[in-house]
PDB file of C-alpha atoms and ligand atoms in Angstrom:
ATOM      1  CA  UNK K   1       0.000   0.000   0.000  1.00 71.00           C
ATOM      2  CA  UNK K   2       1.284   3.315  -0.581  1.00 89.00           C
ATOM      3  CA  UNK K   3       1.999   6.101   1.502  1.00 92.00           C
ATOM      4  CA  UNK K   4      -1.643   7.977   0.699  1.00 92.00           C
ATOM      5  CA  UNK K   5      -3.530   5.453   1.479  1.00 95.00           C
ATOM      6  CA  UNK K   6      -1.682   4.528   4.714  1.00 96.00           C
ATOM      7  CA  UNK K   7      -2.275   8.035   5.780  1.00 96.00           C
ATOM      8  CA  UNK K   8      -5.856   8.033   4.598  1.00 97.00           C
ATOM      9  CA  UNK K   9      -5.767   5.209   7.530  1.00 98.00           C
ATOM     10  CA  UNK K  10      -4.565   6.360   9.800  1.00 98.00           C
ATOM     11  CA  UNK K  11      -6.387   9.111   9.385  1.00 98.00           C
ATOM     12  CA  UNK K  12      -9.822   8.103   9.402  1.00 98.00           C
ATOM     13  CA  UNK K  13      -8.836   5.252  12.215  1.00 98.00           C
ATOM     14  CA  UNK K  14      -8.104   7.714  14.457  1.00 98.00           C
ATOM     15  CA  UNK K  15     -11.148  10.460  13.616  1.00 98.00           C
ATOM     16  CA  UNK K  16     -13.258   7.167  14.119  1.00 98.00           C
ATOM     17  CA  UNK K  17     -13.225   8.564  17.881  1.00 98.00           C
ATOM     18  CA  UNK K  18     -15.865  11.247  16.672  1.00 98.00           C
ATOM     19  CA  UNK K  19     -16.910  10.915  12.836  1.00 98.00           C
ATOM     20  CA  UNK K  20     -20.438  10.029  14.088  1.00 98.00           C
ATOM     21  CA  UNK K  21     -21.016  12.796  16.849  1.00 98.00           C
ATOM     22  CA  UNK K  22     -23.776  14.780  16.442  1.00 98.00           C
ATOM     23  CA  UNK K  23     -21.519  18.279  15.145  1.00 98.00           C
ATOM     24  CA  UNK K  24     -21.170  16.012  11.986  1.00 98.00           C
ATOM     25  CA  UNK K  25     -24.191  14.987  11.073  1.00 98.00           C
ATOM     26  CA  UNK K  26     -23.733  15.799   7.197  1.00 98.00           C
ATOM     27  CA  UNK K  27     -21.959  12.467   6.670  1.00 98.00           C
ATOM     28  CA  UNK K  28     -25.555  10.848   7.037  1.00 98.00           C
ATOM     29  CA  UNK K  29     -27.106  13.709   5.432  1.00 98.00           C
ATOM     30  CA  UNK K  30     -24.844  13.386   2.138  1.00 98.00           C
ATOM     31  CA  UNK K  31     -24.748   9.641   2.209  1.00 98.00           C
ATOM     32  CA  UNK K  32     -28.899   9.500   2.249  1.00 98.00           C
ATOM     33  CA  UNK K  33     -28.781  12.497  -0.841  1.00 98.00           C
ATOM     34  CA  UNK K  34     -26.660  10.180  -2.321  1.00 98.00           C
ATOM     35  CA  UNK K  35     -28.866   7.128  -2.481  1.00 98.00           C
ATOM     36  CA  UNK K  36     -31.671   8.726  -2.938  1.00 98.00           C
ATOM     37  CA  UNK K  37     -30.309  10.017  -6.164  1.00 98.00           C
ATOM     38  CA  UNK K  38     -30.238   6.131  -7.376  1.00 97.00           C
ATOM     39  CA  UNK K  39     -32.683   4.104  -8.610  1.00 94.00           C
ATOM     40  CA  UNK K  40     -32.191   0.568  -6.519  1.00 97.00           C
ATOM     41  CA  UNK K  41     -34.231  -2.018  -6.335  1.00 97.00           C
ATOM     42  CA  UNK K  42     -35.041  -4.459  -4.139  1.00 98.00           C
ATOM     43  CA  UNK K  43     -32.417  -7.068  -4.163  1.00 98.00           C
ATOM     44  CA  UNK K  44     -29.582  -5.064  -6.194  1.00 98.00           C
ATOM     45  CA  UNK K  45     -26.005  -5.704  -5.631  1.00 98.00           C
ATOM     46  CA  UNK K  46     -24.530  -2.401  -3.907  1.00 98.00           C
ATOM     47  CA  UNK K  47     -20.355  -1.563  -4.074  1.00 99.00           C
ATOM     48  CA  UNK K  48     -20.089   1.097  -1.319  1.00 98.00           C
ATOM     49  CA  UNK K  49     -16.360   2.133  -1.989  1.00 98.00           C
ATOM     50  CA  UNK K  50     -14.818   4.349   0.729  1.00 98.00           C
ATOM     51  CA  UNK K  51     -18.025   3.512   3.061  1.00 98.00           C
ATOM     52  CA  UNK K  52     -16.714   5.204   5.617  1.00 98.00           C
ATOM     53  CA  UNK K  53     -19.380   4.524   8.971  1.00 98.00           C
ATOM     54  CA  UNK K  54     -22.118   3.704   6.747  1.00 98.00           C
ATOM     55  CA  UNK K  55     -23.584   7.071   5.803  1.00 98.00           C
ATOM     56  CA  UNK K  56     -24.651   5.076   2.388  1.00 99.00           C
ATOM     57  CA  UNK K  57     -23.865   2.449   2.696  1.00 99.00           C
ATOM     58  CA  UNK K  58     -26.801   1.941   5.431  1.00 98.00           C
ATOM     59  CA  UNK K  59     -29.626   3.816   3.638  1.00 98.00           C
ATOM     60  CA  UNK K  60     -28.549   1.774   0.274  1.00 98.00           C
ATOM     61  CA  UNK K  61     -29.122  -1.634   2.367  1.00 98.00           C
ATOM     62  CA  UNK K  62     -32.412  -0.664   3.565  1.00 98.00           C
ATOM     63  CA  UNK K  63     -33.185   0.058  -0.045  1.00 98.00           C
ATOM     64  CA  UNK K  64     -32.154  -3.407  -1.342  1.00 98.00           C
ATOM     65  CA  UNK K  65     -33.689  -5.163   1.269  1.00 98.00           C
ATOM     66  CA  UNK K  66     -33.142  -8.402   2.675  1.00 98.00           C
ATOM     67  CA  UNK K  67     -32.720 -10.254  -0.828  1.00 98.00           C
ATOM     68  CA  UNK K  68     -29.966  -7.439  -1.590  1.00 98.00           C
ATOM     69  CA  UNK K  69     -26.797  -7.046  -0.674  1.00 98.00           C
ATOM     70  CA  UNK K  70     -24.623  -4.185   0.245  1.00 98.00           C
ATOM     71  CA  UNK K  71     -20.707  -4.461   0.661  1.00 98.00           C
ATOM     72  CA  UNK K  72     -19.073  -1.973   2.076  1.00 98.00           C
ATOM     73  CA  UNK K  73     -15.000  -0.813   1.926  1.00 98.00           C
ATOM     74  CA  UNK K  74     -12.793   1.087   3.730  1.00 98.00           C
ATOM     75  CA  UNK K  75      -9.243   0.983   5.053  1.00 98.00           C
ATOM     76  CA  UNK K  76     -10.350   2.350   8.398  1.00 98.00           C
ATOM     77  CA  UNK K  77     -11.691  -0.334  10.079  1.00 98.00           C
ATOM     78  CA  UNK K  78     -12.662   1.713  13.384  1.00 98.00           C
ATOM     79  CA  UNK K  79     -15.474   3.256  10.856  1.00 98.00           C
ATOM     80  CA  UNK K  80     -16.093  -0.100   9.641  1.00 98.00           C
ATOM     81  CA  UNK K  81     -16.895  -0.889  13.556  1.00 98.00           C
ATOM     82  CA  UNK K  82     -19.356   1.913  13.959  1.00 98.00           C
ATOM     83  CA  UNK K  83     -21.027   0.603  10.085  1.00 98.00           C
ATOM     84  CA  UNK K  84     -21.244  -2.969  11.473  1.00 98.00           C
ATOM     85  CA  UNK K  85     -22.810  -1.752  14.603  1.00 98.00           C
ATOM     86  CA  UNK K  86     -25.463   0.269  13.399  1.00 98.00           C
ATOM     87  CA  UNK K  87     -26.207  -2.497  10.722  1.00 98.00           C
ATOM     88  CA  UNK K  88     -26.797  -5.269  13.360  1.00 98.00           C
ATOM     89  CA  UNK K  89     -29.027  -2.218  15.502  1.00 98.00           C
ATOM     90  CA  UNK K  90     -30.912  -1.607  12.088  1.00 98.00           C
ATOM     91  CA  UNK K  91     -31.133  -5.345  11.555  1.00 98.00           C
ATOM     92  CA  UNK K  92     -29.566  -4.980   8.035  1.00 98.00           C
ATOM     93  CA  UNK K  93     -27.671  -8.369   7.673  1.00 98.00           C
ATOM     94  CA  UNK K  94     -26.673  -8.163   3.903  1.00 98.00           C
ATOM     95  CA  UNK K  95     -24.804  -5.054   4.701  1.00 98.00           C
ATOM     96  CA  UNK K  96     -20.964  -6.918   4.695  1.00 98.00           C
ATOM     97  CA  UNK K  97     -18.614  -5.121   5.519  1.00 98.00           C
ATOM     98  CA  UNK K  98     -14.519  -5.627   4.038  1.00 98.00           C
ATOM     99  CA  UNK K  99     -11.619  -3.710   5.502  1.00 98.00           C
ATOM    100  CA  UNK K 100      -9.703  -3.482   2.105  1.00 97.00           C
ATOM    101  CA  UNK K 101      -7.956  -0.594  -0.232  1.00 97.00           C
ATOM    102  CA  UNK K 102     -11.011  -0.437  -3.159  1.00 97.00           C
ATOM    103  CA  UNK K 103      -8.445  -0.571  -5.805  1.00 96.00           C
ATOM    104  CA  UNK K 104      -7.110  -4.254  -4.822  1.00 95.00           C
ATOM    105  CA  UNK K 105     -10.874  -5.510  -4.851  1.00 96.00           C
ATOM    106  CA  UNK K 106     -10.750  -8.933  -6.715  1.00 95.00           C
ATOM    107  CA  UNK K 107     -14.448  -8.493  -8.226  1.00 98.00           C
ATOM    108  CA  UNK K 108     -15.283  -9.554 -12.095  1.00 98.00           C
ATOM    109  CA  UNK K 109     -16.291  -6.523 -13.959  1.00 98.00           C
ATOM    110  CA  UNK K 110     -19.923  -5.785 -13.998  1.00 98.00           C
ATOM    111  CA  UNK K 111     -20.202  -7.684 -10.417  1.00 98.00           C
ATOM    112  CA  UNK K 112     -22.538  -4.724  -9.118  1.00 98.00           C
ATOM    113  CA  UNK K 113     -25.836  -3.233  -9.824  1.00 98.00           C
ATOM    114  CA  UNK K 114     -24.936  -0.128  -8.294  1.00 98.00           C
ATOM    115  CA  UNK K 115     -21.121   1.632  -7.310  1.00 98.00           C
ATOM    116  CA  UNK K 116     -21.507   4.534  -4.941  1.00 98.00           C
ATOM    117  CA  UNK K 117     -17.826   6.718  -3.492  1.00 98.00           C
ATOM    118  CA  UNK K 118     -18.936   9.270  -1.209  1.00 98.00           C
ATOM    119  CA  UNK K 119     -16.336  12.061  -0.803  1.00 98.00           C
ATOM    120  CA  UNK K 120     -13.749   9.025  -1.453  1.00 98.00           C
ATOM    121  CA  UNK K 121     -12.687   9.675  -4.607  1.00 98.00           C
ATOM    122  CA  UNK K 122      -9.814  12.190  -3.882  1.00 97.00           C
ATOM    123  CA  UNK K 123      -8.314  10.242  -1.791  1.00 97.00           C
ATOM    124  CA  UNK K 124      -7.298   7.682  -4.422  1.00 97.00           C
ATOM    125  CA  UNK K 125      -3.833   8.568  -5.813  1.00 94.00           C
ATOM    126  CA  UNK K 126      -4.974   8.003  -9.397  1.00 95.00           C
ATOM    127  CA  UNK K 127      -8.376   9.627  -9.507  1.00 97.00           C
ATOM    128  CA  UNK K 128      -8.456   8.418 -13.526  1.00 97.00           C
ATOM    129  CA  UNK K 129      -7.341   4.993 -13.104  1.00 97.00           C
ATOM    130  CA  UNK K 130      -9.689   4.276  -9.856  1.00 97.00           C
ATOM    131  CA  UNK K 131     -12.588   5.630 -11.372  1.00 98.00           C
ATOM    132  CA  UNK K 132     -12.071   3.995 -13.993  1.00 98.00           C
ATOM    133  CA  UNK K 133     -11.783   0.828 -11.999  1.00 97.00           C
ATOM    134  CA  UNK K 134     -14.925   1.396 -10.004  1.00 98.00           C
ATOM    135  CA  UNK K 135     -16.830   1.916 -13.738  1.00 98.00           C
ATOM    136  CA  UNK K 136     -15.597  -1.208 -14.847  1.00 98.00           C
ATOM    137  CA  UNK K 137     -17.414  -2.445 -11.620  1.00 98.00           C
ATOM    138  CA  UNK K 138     -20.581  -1.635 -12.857  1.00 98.00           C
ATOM    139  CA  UNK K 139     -23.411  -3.744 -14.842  1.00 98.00           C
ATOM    140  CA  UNK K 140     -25.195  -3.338 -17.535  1.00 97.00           C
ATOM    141  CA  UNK K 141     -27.688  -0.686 -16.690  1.00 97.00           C
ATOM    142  CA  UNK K 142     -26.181  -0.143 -13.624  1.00 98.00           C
ATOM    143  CA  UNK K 143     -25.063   3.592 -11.808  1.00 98.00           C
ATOM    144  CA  UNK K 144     -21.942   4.762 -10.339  1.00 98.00           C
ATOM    145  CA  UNK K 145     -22.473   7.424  -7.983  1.00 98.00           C
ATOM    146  CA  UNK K 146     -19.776   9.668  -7.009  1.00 98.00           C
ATOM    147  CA  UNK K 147     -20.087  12.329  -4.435  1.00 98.00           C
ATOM    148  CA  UNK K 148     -17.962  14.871  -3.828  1.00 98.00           C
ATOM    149  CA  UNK K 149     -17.282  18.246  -1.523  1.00 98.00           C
ATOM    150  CA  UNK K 150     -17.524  21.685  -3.910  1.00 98.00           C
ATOM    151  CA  UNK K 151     -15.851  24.605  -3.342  1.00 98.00           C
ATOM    152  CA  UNK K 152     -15.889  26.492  -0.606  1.00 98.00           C
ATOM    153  CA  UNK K 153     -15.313  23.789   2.021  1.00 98.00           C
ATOM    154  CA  UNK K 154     -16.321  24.503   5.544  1.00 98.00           C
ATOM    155  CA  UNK K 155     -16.303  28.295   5.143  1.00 98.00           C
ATOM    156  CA  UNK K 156     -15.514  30.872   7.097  1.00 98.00           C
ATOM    157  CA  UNK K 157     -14.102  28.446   9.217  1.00 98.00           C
ATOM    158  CA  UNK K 158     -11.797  26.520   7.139  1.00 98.00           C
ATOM    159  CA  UNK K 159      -9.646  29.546   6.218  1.00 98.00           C
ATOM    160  CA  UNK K 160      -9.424  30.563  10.398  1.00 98.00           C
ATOM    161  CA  UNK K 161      -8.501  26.802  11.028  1.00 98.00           C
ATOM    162  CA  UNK K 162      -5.594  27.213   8.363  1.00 98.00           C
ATOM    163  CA  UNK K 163      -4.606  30.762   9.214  1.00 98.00           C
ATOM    164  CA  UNK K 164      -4.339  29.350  12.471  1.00 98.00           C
ATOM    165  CA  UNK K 165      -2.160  26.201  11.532  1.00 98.00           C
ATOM    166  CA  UNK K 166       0.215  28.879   9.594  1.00 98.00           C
ATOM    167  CA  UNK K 167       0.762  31.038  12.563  1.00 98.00           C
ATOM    168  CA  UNK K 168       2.444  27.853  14.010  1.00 98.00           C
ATOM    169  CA  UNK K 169       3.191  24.997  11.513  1.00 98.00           C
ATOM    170  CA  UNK K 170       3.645  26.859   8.392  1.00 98.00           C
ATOM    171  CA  UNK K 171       4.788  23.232   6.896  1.00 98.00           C
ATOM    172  CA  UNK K 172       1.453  21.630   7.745  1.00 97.00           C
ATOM    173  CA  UNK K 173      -0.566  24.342   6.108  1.00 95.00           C
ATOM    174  CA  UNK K 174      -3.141  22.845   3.701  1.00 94.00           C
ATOM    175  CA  UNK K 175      -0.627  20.288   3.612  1.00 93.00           C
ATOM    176  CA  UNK K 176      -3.141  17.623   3.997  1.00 93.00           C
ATOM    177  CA  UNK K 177      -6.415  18.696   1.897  1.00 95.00           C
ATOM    178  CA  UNK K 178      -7.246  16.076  -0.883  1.00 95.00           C
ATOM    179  CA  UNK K 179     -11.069  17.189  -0.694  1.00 96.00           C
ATOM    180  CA  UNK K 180      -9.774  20.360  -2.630  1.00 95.00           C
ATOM    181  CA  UNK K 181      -8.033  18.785  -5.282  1.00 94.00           C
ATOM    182  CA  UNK K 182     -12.292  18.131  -7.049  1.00 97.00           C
ATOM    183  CA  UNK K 183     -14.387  20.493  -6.229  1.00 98.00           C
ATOM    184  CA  UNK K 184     -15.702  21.908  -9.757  1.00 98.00           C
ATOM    185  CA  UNK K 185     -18.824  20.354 -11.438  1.00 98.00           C
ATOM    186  CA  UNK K 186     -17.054  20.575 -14.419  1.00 98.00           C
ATOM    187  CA  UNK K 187     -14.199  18.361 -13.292  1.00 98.00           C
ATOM    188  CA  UNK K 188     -16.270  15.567 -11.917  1.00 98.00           C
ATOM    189  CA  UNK K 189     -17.711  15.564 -15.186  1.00 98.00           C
ATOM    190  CA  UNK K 190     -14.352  15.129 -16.708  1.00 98.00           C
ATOM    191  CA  UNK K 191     -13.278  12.504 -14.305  1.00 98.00           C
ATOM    192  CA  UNK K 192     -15.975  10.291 -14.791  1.00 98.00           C
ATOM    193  CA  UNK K 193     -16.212  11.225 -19.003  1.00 98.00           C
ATOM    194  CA  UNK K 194     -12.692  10.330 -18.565  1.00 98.00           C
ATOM    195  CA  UNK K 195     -13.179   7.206 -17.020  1.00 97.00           C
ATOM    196  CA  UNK K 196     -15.438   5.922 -19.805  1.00 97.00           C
ATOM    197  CA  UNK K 197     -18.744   6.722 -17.934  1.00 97.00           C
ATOM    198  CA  UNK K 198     -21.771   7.216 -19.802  1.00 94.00           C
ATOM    199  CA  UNK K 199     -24.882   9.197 -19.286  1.00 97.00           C
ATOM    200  CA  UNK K 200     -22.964  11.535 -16.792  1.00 98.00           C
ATOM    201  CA  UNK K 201     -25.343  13.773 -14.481  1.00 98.00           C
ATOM    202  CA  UNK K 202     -23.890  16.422 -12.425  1.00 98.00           C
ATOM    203  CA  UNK K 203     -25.806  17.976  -9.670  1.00 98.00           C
ATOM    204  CA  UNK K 204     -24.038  20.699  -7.612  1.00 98.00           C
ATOM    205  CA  UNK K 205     -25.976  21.663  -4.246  1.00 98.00           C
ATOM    206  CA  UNK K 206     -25.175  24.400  -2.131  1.00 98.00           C
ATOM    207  CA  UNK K 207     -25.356  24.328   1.604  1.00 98.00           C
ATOM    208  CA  UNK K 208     -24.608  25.334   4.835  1.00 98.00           C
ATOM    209  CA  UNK K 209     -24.154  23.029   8.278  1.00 98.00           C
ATOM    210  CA  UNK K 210     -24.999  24.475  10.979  1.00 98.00           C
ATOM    211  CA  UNK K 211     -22.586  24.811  14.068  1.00 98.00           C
ATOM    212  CA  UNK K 212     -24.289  25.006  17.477  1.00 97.00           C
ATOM    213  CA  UNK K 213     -21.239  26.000  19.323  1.00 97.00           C
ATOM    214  CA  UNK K 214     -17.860  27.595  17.963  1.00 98.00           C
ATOM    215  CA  UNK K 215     -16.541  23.865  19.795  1.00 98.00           C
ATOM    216  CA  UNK K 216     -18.422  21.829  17.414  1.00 98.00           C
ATOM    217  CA  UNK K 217     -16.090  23.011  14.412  1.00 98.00           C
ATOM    218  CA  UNK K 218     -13.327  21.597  16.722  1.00 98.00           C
ATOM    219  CA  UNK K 219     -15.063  18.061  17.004  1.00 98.00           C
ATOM    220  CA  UNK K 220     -15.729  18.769  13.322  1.00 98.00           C
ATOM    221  CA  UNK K 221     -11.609  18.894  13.000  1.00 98.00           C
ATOM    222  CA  UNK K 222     -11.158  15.378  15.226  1.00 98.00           C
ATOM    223  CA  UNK K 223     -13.625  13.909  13.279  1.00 98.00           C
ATOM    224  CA  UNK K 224     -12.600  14.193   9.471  1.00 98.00           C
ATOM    225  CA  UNK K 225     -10.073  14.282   7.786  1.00 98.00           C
ATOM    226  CA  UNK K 226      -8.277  17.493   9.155  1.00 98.00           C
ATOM    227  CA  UNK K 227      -7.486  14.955  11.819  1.00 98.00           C
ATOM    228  CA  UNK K 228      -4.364  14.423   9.929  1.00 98.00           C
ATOM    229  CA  UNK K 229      -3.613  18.077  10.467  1.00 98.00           C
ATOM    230  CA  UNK K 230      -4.520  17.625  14.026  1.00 98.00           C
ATOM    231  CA  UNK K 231      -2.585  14.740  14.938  1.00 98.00           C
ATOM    232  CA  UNK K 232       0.444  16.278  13.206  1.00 98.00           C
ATOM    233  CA  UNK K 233       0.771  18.976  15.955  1.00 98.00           C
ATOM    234  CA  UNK K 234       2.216  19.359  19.467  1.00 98.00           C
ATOM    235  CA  UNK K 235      -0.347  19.198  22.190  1.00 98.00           C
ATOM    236  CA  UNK K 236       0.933  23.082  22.633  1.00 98.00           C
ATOM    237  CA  UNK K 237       0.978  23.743  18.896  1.00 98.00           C
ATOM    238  CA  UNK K 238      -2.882  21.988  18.908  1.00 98.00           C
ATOM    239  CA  UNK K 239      -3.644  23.925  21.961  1.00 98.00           C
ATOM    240  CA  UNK K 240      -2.777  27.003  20.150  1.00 98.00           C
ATOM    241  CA  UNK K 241      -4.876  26.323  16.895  1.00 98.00           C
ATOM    242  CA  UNK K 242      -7.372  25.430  18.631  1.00 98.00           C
ATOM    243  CA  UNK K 243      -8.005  28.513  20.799  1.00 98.00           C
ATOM    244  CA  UNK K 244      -7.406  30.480  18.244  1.00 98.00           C
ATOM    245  CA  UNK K 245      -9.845  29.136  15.847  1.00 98.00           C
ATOM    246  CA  UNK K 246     -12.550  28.833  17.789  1.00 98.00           C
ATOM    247  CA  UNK K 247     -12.152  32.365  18.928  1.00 98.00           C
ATOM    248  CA  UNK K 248     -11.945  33.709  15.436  1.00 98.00           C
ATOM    249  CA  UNK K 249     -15.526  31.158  15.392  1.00 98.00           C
ATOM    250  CA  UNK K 250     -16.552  33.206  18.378  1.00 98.00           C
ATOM    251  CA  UNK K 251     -15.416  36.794  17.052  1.00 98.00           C
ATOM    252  CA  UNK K 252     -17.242  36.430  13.657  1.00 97.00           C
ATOM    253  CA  UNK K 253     -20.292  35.347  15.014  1.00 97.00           C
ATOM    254  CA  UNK K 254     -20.229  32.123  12.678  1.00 98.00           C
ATOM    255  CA  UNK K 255     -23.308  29.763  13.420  1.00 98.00           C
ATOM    256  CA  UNK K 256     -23.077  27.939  10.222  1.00 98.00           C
ATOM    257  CA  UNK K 257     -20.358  26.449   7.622  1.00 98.00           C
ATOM    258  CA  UNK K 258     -19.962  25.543   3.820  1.00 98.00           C
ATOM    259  CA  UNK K 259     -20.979  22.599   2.957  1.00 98.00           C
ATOM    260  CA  UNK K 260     -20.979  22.379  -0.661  1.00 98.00           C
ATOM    261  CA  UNK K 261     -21.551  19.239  -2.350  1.00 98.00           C
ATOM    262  CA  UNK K 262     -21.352  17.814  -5.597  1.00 98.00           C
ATOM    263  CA  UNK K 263     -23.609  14.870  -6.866  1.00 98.00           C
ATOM    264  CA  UNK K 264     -22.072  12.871 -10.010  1.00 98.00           C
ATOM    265  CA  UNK K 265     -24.163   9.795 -11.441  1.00 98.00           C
ATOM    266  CA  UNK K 266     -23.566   7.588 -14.732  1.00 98.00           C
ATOM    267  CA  UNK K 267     -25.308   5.145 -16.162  1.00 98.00           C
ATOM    268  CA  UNK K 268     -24.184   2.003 -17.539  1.00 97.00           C
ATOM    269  CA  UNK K 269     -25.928   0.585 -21.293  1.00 95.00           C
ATOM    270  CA  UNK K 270     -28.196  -2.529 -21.001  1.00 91.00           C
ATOM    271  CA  UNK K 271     -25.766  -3.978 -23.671  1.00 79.00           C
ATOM    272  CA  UNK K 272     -22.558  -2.375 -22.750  1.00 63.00           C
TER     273      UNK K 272
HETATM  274  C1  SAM C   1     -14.268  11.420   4.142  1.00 75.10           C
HETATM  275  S1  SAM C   1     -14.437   9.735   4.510  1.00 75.10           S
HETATM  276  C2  SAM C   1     -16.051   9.425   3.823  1.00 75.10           C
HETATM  277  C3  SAM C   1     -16.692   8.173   4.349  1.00 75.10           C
HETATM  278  C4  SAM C   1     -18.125   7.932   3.913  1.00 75.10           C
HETATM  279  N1  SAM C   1     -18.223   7.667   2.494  1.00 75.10           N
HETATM  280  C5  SAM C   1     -19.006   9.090   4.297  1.00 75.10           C
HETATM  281  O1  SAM C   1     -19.406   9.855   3.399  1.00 75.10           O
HETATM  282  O2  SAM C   1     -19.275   9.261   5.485  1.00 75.10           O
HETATM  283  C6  SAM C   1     -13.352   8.979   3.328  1.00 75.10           C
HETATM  284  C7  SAM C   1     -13.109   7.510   3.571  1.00 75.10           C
HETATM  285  O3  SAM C   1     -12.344   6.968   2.486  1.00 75.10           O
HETATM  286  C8  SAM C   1     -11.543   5.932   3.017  1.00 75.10           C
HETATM  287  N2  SAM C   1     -10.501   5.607   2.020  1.00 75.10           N
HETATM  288  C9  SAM C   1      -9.594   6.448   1.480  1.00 75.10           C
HETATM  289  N3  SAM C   1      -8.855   5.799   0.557  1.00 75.10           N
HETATM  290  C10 SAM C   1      -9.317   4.519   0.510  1.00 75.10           C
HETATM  291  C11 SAM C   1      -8.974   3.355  -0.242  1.00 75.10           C
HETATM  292  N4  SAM C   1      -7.971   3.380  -1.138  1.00 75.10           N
HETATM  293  N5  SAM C   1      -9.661   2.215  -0.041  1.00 75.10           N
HETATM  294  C12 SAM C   1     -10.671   2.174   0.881  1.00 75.10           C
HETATM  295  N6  SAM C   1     -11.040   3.233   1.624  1.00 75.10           N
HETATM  296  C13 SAM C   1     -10.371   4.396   1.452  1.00 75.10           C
HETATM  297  C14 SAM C   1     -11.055   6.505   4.326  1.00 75.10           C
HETATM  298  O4  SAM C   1     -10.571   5.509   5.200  1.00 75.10           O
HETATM  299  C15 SAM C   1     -12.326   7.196   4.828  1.00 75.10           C
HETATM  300  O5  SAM C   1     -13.085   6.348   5.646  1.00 75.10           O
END
């Protein structure tokens, strides 16, 4: 495995510890948009690639239903924890869950009636080649959804989190920030045209989360993928960004964040 992938790991491993508090609740929200921007059937064959804690991957298995199946991958297999636990709560047995890299899945092409990445795709060092993979992945008539963050990300509280970082890590300033490398409709488009993908629908969606206290942008931090960021620093150098971003939070008055989103879906030929 290379080294992005072992950091994506290690990454989402440890922001495991809060990825399903309440102060981020738009995981669920965008994983539910995302499915319910598919047509599944009862008893379809569901790829959740980057599956995180389930945010699709649980809302696609209750759409499938029992004679369905829904297998869900991710290298971070704390989140695969919290998937498998909410699945046996929900009583959603053919949710399986694999703790693998997506691009060493040993799948024939066309295995799935549905592929869905939720703000996964930037993560894979090859953005081309893996979508390209996760198409090939796809049946006849079958979707690929891919959901992405647009631009914009957690605004006006991104920039004080980075400012913040600079004044004492310059190094580690957006050092670690795949989720900006896709952010414009028109790129997802080319990514998945690219790819081979046909029938390409792009949907972006503007939006806002709302933060109750300036604190919940900090849980927000140990709970995604700035947690890379986060775990990169000195408790005094973390002690430091911290109070200082949540009382820029504080100063501005900011109740509510960014969140942007992008919804990409293609559709596979009945005789491809
Ligand atoms: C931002 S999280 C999104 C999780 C979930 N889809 C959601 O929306 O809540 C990205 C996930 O991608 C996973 N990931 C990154 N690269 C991966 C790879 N090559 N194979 C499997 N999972 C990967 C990370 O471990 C992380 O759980």
């Amino acid at each position: 495995m290379d080294d992005a992938k072992r950091r994506a790991e290690q990454t989402f491993n440890a922001a495991a510890e809060f990825f399903d508090d309440p102060a981020l609740g738009f995981w669920d929200r965008f994983g539910r948009a995302t499915v319910e921007r598919l047509e599944l059937r009862s008893g379809a064959v569901v790829l959740d690639a980057c599956a995180g804690s389930g945010a699709s991957a649980l809302p696609a298995a209750e759409r499938v239903g029992p004679t369905g199946k829904v297998v869900a991958v991710d290298l971070a297999d704390n989140l695969l924890a919290l998937a498998r636990a909410k699945a046996e709560r929900q009583g959603l047995d053919h949710l399986e869950t694999r703790h693998r890299d997506v691009e060493a899945l040993e799948y024939p092409p066309g295995a799935f009636d549905a592929v869905i990445i939720v703000f996964g795709v930037f993560f894979l060092p090859d953005m081309a080649a893996g979508t390209a993979r996760l198409w090939a992945l796809v049946g006849p008539a079958g979707q690929l959804a891919v959901t992405t963050w647009g631009p914009r990300l957690f605004e006006p509280a991104n920039s004080e989190f980075w400012d913040a970082v600079d004044q004492v890590r310059p190094d580690l300033t957006r050092a670690y920030n795949p989720w900006d490398s896709l952010t414009d409709p028109d790129a997802v488009r080319a990514l998945l045209v690219g790819a081979g993908a046909e029938r390409v629908e792009v949907e972006p969606v503007a939006g806002t989360h709302a933060l109750r206290t300036p604190e919940d942008f900090w849980t927000i931090v140990r709970g995604c993928g700035y947690r890379a960021t986060h775990d990169a620093l000195s408790d005094a150098e973390r002690d430091a960004v911290r109070s200082r971003t949540l009382a820029a939070i504080a100063d501005r008055d900011v109740t509510k964040i960014e969140t942007n989103v992008i919804y990409a879906r293609a559709i596979k030929p009945d005789n491809p």
